[in-house]
Amino acid sequence: MPDFSTYAWNQLAPVTSPEARVGHAMVWDGSRIIMFGGGTAYPLALGNQSDTWEFDGSEWTNLSPATTPPARKYHSMVWDGASVLMYGGVGTPDYLSDLWEFDGSDWTNITPGTAVPPKRMRHLAAWNGSAMIMYGGQEGGVVKKDTWSWNGSAWSQLSPTHY
């Protein structure tokens, strides 16, 4: 086990940075951090962003891809070893159930036509080595406890034996 007592936070001072925001998502893609969206203005419902940024360890760069998903916040993102996958969140004015892939330079909507998880925000997702696993979240006042798996071509709802 590492000795965490030797670790320390260092505040970085990049020349260029994204606007202050909440509800954005970030993921490490093996060489840099990719960030998408978030809310930047009050009220937050009016300030959803659709920007894609990279952080190389010292500087932020706005990537400005040709294709961009709709603005959103409280979405999830994972790195599958080849690309970034992003699901759901809340846009203006509604909750989302779309799935996007970022190949490092451009976004592609890969939402399948059937068996899509219900709309949601504030859910969590992780890559388990072969699939994106997504759990929970909320739509309006309804908190969800469902589990979904994206295998690269289709979603399936999982049925864990314990909640």
PDB file of C-alpha atoms in Angstrom, residues 14-21 32-37 40 49-56 58-69 102 104-107:
ATOM      1  CA  PRO A  14      -2.413  27.510 -16.135  1.00  0.00           C
ATOM      2  CA  VAL A  15      -2.427  30.564 -18.421  1.00  0.00           C
ATOM      3  CA  THR A  16      -5.759  29.537 -19.998  1.00  0.00           C
ATOM      4  CA  SER A  17      -8.565  27.755 -18.118  1.00  0.00           C
ATOM      5  CA  PRO A  18     -12.229  26.916 -18.675  1.00  0.00           C
ATOM      6  CA  GLU A  19     -14.819  29.130 -16.946  1.00  0.00           C
ATOM      7  CA  ALA A  20     -15.640  28.186 -13.350  1.00  0.00           C
ATOM      8  CA  ARG A  21     -18.288  25.445 -13.408  1.00  0.00           C
ATOM      9  CA  ARG A  32      -4.336  13.837 -20.917  1.00  0.00           C
ATOM     10  CA  ILE A  33      -7.505  14.789 -19.042  1.00  0.00           C
ATOM     11  CA  ILE A  34     -10.622  15.404 -21.160  1.00  0.00           C
ATOM     12  CA  MET A  35     -13.402  17.586 -19.724  1.00  0.00           C
ATOM     13  CA  PHE A  36     -16.849  18.230 -21.170  1.00  0.00           C
ATOM     14  CA  GLY A  37     -19.712  20.550 -20.280  1.00  0.00           C
ATOM     15  CA  THR A  40     -21.335  28.027 -15.454  1.00  0.00           C
ATOM     16  CA  GLN A  49     -21.889  24.338 -21.620  1.00  0.00           C
ATOM     17  CA  SER A  50     -21.015  22.153 -24.604  1.00  0.00           C
ATOM     18  CA  ASP A  51     -17.271  22.722 -24.644  1.00  0.00           C
ATOM     19  CA  THR A  52     -14.517  20.105 -24.737  1.00  0.00           C
ATOM     20  CA  TRP A  53     -11.215  20.841 -22.997  1.00  0.00           C
ATOM     21  CA  GLU A  54      -7.979  18.946 -22.521  1.00  0.00           C
ATOM     22  CA  PHE A  55      -5.489  19.353 -19.692  1.00  0.00           C
ATOM     23  CA  ASP A  56      -1.975  18.104 -20.412  1.00  0.00           C
ATOM     24  CA  SER A  58       0.167  22.105 -17.072  1.00  0.00           C
ATOM     25  CA  GLU A  59      -2.145  23.862 -19.576  1.00  0.00           C
ATOM     26  CA  TRP A  60      -5.815  23.756 -20.628  1.00  0.00           C
ATOM     27  CA  THR A  61      -6.727  23.811 -24.336  1.00  0.00           C
ATOM     28  CA  ASN A  62     -10.244  24.306 -25.739  1.00  0.00           C
ATOM     29  CA  LEU A  63     -10.432  21.586 -28.408  1.00  0.00           C
ATOM     30  CA  SER A  64     -13.392  22.965 -30.413  1.00  0.00           C
ATOM     31  CA  PRO A  65     -14.329  19.695 -32.192  1.00  0.00           C
ATOM     32  CA  ALA A  66     -16.372  19.865 -35.418  1.00  0.00           C
ATOM     33  CA  THR A  67     -19.221  17.870 -33.815  1.00  0.00           C
ATOM     34  CA  THR A  68     -20.276  18.620 -30.243  1.00  0.00           C
ATOM     35  CA  PRO A  69     -22.915  16.994 -28.016  1.00  0.00           C
ATOM     36  CA  PHE A 102     -14.972  11.154 -28.284  1.00  0.00           C
ATOM     37  CA  GLY A 104      -9.613  12.399 -29.254  1.00  0.00           C
ATOM     38  CA  SER A 105     -10.582  14.941 -31.881  1.00  0.00           C
ATOM     39  CA  ASP A 106     -14.342  14.701 -32.561  1.00  0.00           C
ATOM     40  CA  TRP A 107     -17.598  13.544 -30.935  1.00  0.00           C
TER      41      TRP A 107
END
